[in-house]
mmCIF file of C-alpha atoms in Angstrom:
data_model
loop_
_atom_site.group_PDB
_atom_site.id
_atom_site.type_symbol
_atom_site.label_atom_id
_atom_site.label_comp_id
_atom_site.label_asym_id
_atom_site.label_seq_id
_atom_site.Cartn_x
_atom_site.Cartn_y
_atom_site.Cartn_z
ATOM 1 C CA ASP A 1123 3.382 -2.836 -20.312
ATOM 2 C CA ALA A 1124 6.003 -2.342 -17.667
ATOM 3 C CA MET A 1125 4.604 -3.413 -14.374
ATOM 4 C CA VAL A 1126 4.915 -5.334 -11.142
ATOM 5 C CA ILE A 1127 3.941 -8.991 -11.364
ATOM 6 C CA GLN A 1128 3.235 -11.345 -8.502
ATOM 7 C CA ASN A 1129 2.993 -15.118 -8.606
ATOM 8 C CA PRO A 1130 1.030 -16.987 -7.658
ATOM 9 C CA ARG A 1131 -2.114 -14.916 -7.208
ATOM 10 C CA TYR A 1132 -3.509 -17.434 -4.732
ATOM 11 C CA GLN A 1133 -1.558 -19.816 -2.550
ATOM 12 C CA VAL A 1134 -2.809 -22.367 -0.063
ATOM 13 C CA THR A 1135 -0.315 -23.984 2.258
ATOM 14 C CA GLN A 1136 -0.375 -26.112 5.356
ATOM 15 C CA PHE A 1137 0.607 -24.985 8.782
ATOM 16 C CA GLY A 1138 4.393 -25.185 9.055
ATOM 17 C CA LYS A 1139 5.031 -25.914 5.373
ATOM 18 C CA PRO A 1140 7.467 -23.413 3.837
ATOM 19 C CA VAL A 1141 6.126 -21.217 1.091
ATOM 20 C CA THR A 1142 7.717 -18.771 -1.349
ATOM 21 C CA LEU A 1143 5.976 -15.864 -3.004
ATOM 22 C CA SER A 1144 7.437 -14.256 -6.088
ATOM 23 C CA CYS A 1145 7.535 -10.688 -7.363
ATOM 24 C CA SER A 1146 9.073 -9.275 -10.506
ATOM 25 C CA GLN A 1147 9.171 -5.827 -12.018
ATOM 26 C CA THR A 1148 10.054 -4.615 -15.471
ATOM 27 C CA LEU A 1149 10.402 -1.006 -14.376
ATOM 28 C CA ASN A 1150 14.109 -1.295 -13.516
ATOM 29 C CA HIS A 1151 13.407 0.221 -10.126
ATOM 30 C CA ASN A 1152 16.046 0.262 -7.414
ATOM 31 C CA VAL A 1153 13.659 -0.281 -4.524
ATOM 32 C CA MET A 1154 11.328 -3.222 -3.897
ATOM 33 C CA TYR A 1155 8.975 -3.691 -0.961
ATOM 34 C CA TRP A 1156 6.956 -6.459 0.637
ATOM 35 C CA TYR A 1157 3.788 -5.658 2.580
ATOM 36 C CA GLN A 1158 1.443 -7.865 4.541
ATOM 37 C CA GLN A 1159 -2.220 -6.904 4.571
ATOM 38 C CA LYS A 1160 -4.634 -8.740 6.803
ATOM 39 C CA SER A 1161 -8.364 -8.468 6.360
ATOM 40 C CA SER A 1162 -9.671 -4.918 6.920
ATOM 41 C CA GLN A 1163 -6.248 -3.715 8.017
ATOM 42 C CA ALA A 1164 -3.620 -1.388 6.615
ATOM 43 C CA PRO A 1165 -0.841 -2.757 4.426
ATOM 44 C CA LYS A 1166 2.095 -3.280 6.779
ATOM 45 C CA LEU A 1167 5.661 -3.060 5.509
ATOM 46 C CA LEU A 1168 7.691 -6.198 6.195
ATOM 47 C CA PHE A 1169 10.978 -5.214 4.520
ATOM 48 C CA HIS A 1170 12.428 -3.488 1.502
ATOM 49 C CA TYR A 1171 15.524 -3.521 -0.659
ATOM 50 C CA TYR A 1172 17.481 -0.714 -2.193
ATOM 51 C CA ASP A 1173 19.365 -2.661 -4.848
ATOM 52 C CA LYS A 1174 20.857 -5.437 -2.703
ATOM 53 C CA ASP A 1175 20.727 -3.439 0.518
ATOM 54 C CA PHE A 1176 18.168 -5.239 2.695
ATOM 55 C CA ASN A 1177 16.121 -3.276 5.235
ATOM 56 C CA ASN A 1178 14.071 -5.242 7.723
ATOM 57 C CA GLU A 1179 11.327 -3.641 9.796
ATOM 58 C CA ALA A 1180 11.910 -4.043 13.513
ATOM 59 C CA ASP A 1181 8.654 -5.917 14.108
ATOM 60 C CA THR A 1182 8.864 -8.292 11.150
ATOM 61 C CA PRO A 1183 8.909 -11.857 12.507
ATOM 62 C CA ASP A 1184 12.043 -13.940 11.906
ATOM 63 C CA ASN A 1185 9.798 -16.412 10.118
ATOM 64 C CA PHE A 1186 9.733 -14.020 7.164
ATOM 65 C CA GLN A 1187 12.774 -13.848 4.922
ATOM 66 C CA SER A 1188 13.447 -12.258 1.572
ATOM 67 C CA ARG A 1189 15.806 -12.639 -1.365
ATOM 68 C CA ARG A 1190 16.565 -10.344 -4.238
ATOM 69 C CA PRO A 1191 18.806 -12.183 -6.699
ATOM 70 C CA ASN A 1192 18.705 -9.376 -9.263
ATOM 71 C CA THR A 1193 17.044 -6.020 -9.939
ATOM 72 C CA SER A 1194 13.911 -7.553 -11.389
ATOM 73 C CA PHE A 1195 13.039 -10.278 -8.904
ATOM 74 C CA CYS A 1196 12.272 -10.345 -5.209
ATOM 75 C CA PHE A 1197 11.034 -13.312 -3.174
ATOM 76 C CA LEU A 1198 9.238 -13.604 0.126
ATOM 77 C CA ASP A 1199 9.957 -16.809 2.012
ATOM 78 C CA ILE A 1200 7.822 -17.852 4.959
ATOM 79 C CA ARG A 1201 9.759 -20.593 6.676
ATOM 80 C CA SER A 1202 7.049 -22.037 8.913
ATOM 81 C CA PRO A 1203 3.705 -20.413 8.191
ATOM 82 C CA GLY A 1204 1.249 -20.107 11.015
ATOM 83 C CA LEU A 1205 -2.489 -19.586 10.804
ATOM 84 C CA GLY A 1206 -1.914 -15.920 11.613
ATOM 85 C CA ASP A 1207 0.092 -15.483 8.418
ATOM 86 C CA THR A 1208 -3.043 -15.813 6.325
ATOM 87 C CA ALA A 1209 -3.128 -12.481 4.493
ATOM 88 C CA MET A 1210 -2.699 -10.653 1.230
ATOM 89 C CA TYR A 1211 0.965 -10.069 0.405
ATOM 90 C CA LEU A 1212 1.697 -7.019 -1.695
ATOM 91 C CA CYS A 1213 4.885 -6.321 -3.573
ATOM 92 C CA ALA A 1214 5.774 -2.844 -4.763
ATOM 93 C CA SER A 1215 8.660 -1.143 -6.502
ATOM 94 C CA SER A 1216 9.874 2.421 -6.642
ATOM 95 C CA PRO A 1217 12.576 4.375 -8.438
ATOM 96 C CA GLY A 1218 13.352 5.844 -5.027
ATOM 97 C CA ASP A 1219 11.162 8.909 -5.202
ATOM 98 C CA GLU A 1220 7.722 9.219 -3.703
ATOM 99 C CA THR A 1221 5.709 6.810 -5.819
ATOM 100 C CA GLN A 1222 5.337 3.097 -5.219
ATOM 101 C CA TYR A 1223 4.006 0.832 -7.943
ATOM 102 C CA PHE A 1224 2.104 -2.135 -6.612
ATOM 103 C CA GLY A 1225 1.561 -5.632 -7.872
ATOM 104 C CA PRO A 1226 -1.859 -7.309 -7.735
ATOM 105 C CA GLY A 1227 -0.984 -9.201 -4.569
ATOM 106 C CA THR A 1228 -0.811 -12.852 -3.558
ATOM 107 C CA ARG A 1229 -3.577 -14.090 -1.306
ATOM 108 C CA LEU A 1230 -2.093 -16.660 1.073
ATOM 109 C CA LEU A 1231 -4.239 -19.063 3.050
ATOM 110 C CA VAL A 1232 -2.602 -21.148 5.771
ATOM 111 C CA LEU A 1233 -4.615 -24.198 6.807
ATOM 112 C CA ALA B 1109 5.435 6.919 16.786
ATOM 113 C CA GLN B 1110 4.199 7.593 13.298
ATOM 114 C CA ARG B 1111 0.610 6.617 12.674
ATOM 115 C CA VAL B 1112 -2.135 7.165 10.108
ATOM 116 C CA THR B 1113 -5.770 7.010 11.138
ATOM 117 C CA GLN B 1114 -8.740 6.747 8.822
ATOM 118 C CA PRO B 1115 -11.724 6.791 11.160
ATOM 119 C CA GLU B 1116 -14.336 5.595 8.672
ATOM 120 C CA LYS B 1117 -14.322 2.059 7.307
ATOM 121 C CA LEU B 1118 -17.162 2.849 4.917
ATOM 122 C CA LEU B 1119 -18.480 6.049 3.415
ATOM 123 C CA SER B 1120 -21.677 5.756 1.426
ATOM 124 C CA VAL B 1121 -22.961 8.669 -0.685
ATOM 125 C CA PHE B 1122 -25.212 9.315 -3.645
ATOM 126 C CA LYS B 1123 -23.922 10.366 -7.035
ATOM 127 C CA GLY B 1124 -23.411 14.115 -7.182
ATOM 128 C CA ALA B 1125 -22.990 14.510 -3.429
ATOM 129 C CA PRO B 1126 -19.805 15.949 -1.922
ATOM 130 C CA VAL B 1127 -17.291 13.510 -0.495
ATOM 131 C CA GLU B 1128 -14.758 13.907 2.281
ATOM 132 C CA LEU B 1129 -12.553 10.969 3.270
ATOM 133 C CA LYS B 1130 -10.851 11.688 6.555
ATOM 134 C CA CYS B 1131 -7.197 11.080 7.338
ATOM 135 C CA ASN B 1132 -5.312 12.072 10.467
ATOM 136 C CA TYR B 1133 -1.657 11.475 11.085
ATOM 137 C CA SER B 1134 0.786 11.426 13.948
ATOM 138 C CA TYR B 1135 4.306 12.539 13.088
ATOM 139 C CA SER B 1136 6.733 14.843 14.833
ATOM 140 C CA GLY B 1137 8.581 16.027 11.732
ATOM 141 C CA SER B 1138 7.495 17.616 8.479
ATOM 142 C CA PRO B 1139 5.065 15.115 6.973
ATOM 143 C CA GLU B 1140 4.781 13.912 3.417
ATOM 144 C CA LEU B 1141 1.356 12.467 2.742
ATOM 145 C CA PHE B 1142 -0.268 10.545 -0.067
ATOM 146 C CA TRP B 1143 -3.587 9.081 -1.078
ATOM 147 C CA TYR B 1144 -3.601 5.680 -2.756
ATOM 148 C CA VAL B 1145 -6.699 4.135 -4.333
ATOM 149 C CA GLN B 1146 -7.701 0.591 -5.186
ATOM 150 C CA TYR B 1147 -10.574 0.109 -7.615
ATOM 151 C CA SER B 1148 -12.382 -3.213 -7.739
ATOM 152 C CA ARG B 1149 -10.131 -5.983 -9.086
ATOM 153 C CA GLN B 1150 -7.278 -3.538 -9.674
ATOM 154 C CA ARG B 1151 -4.008 -2.943 -7.907
ATOM 155 C CA LEU B 1152 -3.262 -0.250 -5.393
ATOM 156 C CA GLN B 1153 -2.161 2.935 -7.149
ATOM 157 C CA LEU B 1154 -1.142 6.455 -6.259
ATOM 158 C CA LEU B 1155 -3.953 8.999 -6.480
ATOM 159 C CA LEU B 1156 -2.244 12.137 -5.296
ATOM 160 C CA ARG B 1157 0.522 13.519 -3.089
ATOM 161 C CA HIS B 1158 0.311 16.621 -0.954
ATOM 162 C CA ILE B 1159 3.465 18.288 -2.231
ATOM 163 C CA SER B 1160 2.078 18.388 -5.763
ATOM 164 C CA ARG B 1161 -1.036 20.274 -4.687
ATOM 165 C CA GLU B 1162 -2.746 18.723 -7.686
ATOM 166 C CA SER B 1163 -6.283 17.696 -8.460
ATOM 167 C CA ILE B 1164 -6.677 14.178 -9.797
ATOM 168 C CA LYS B 1165 -10.045 12.932 -11.060
ATOM 169 C CA GLY B 1166 -11.600 15.902 -9.281
ATOM 170 C CA PHE B 1167 -10.092 14.946 -5.919
ATOM 171 C CA THR B 1168 -8.025 17.334 -3.828
ATOM 172 C CA ALA B 1169 -6.387 17.033 -0.446
ATOM 173 C CA ASP B 1170 -4.965 19.768 1.723
ATOM 174 C CA LEU B 1171 -2.429 19.219 4.438
ATOM 175 C CA ASN B 1172 -3.512 20.882 7.693
ATOM 176 C CA LYS B 1173 -0.588 20.740 10.083
ATOM 177 C CA GLY B 1174 -2.559 22.346 12.893
ATOM 178 C CA GLU B 1175 -5.159 19.606 12.811
ATOM 179 C CA THR B 1176 -2.672 16.957 11.596
ATOM 180 C CA SER B 1177 -5.098 16.058 8.847
ATOM 181 C CA PHE B 1178 -4.979 15.317 5.138
ATOM 182 C CA HIS B 1179 -8.603 14.816 4.152
ATOM 183 C CA LEU B 1180 -9.510 13.849 0.601
ATOM 184 C CA LYS B 1181 -12.326 15.810 -0.971
ATOM 185 C CA LYS B 1182 -14.405 15.851 -4.104
ATOM 186 C CA PRO B 1183 -17.319 18.228 -4.654
ATOM 187 C CA PHE B 1184 -19.453 15.883 -6.768
ATOM 188 C CA ALA B 1185 -19.000 12.126 -6.414
ATOM 189 C CA GLN B 1186 -19.296 9.826 -9.424
ATOM 190 C CA GLU B 1187 -20.151 6.125 -9.426
ATOM 191 C CA GLU B 1188 -16.702 5.331 -10.831
ATOM 192 C CA ASP B 1189 -15.167 6.830 -7.671
ATOM 193 C CA SER B 1190 -16.318 3.778 -5.746
ATOM 194 C CA ALA B 1191 -13.129 2.197 -4.431
ATOM 195 C CA MET B 1192 -10.939 1.628 -1.398
ATOM 196 C CA TYR B 1193 -8.931 4.705 -0.437
ATOM 197 C CA TYR B 1194 -5.776 4.584 1.670
ATOM 198 C CA CYS B 1195 -4.000 7.518 3.238
ATOM 199 C CA ALA B 1196 -0.233 7.054 3.622
ATOM 200 C CA LEU B 1197 2.568 8.862 5.435
ATOM 201 C CA ARG B 1198 6.168 8.786 4.326
ATOM 202 C CA SER B 1199 8.209 7.266 7.142
ATOM 203 C CA PRO B 1200 11.706 8.467 7.997
ATOM 204 C CA GLY B 1201 14.613 6.200 7.273
ATOM 205 C CA GLY B 1202 14.911 3.638 4.539
ATOM 206 C CA TYR B 1203 13.850 4.455 1.012
ATOM 207 C CA ASN B 1204 10.418 5.974 0.572
ATOM 208 C CA LYS B 1205 8.853 3.831 3.261
ATOM 209 C CA LEU B 1206 5.125 4.343 3.689
ATOM 210 C CA ILE B 1207 2.835 3.920 6.670
ATOM 211 C CA PHE B 1208 -0.717 3.234 5.542
ATOM 212 C CA GLY B 1209 -4.031 3.832 7.193
ATOM 213 C CA ALA B 1210 -6.557 1.009 7.335
ATOM 214 C CA GLY B 1211 -8.498 2.463 4.421
ATOM 215 C CA THR B 1212 -11.985 3.772 3.764
ATOM 216 C CA ARG B 1213 -14.323 2.139 1.319
ATOM 217 C CA LEU B 1214 -16.221 4.738 -0.701
ATOM 218 C CA ALA B 1215 -19.501 3.571 -2.172
ATOM 219 C CA VAL B 1216 -21.221 5.968 -4.574
ATOM 220 C CA HIS B 1217 -24.809 5.026 -5.312
ATOM 221 C CA PRO B 1218 -26.767 6.080 -8.402
#
């Protein structure tokens, strides 16, 4: 089935140790998104790509970076994770209309 | 600033009872609103969008611009409706950016 895949599903890292989360989609969608969702809070958009056009949200910390080497893959890099970055990270894709298709999420724990 | 508010963290009802999940928004333009749902151990998925004026799984939602609300309703809840429900507002700029509410957990008891 065409879908959005995230790896790993669970990630534990140490304070300050860089971590990369991966997302891929087989839907051939132009747009890919990364959200951060902390416990009992709304998913919060970090950034999104339209093809290779990168769009950063104004309040996304510099610590968060992203790469999209091709249509299918998008990575979230956290350069120096802090304890406050413990969260669920959701990836989504869209053909550019109203619907976003979400992956299962990566639960990140920073110790 | 655009904002979505879901005032209830948890809504608990019995099977067969009516359900109303509240959503209020703050947006100066013409809003586009959605409901997304996340069933247990499943991914977040679109339930319905206001412009379609559709009924999905018995759920409907009407946009009320006067009250800036987009409440989700179902006349008779089923146990399989138990899930996390998120209201979302399409944000201007970018490509189909969404602003989510914090979500309401619906628990339908037998």
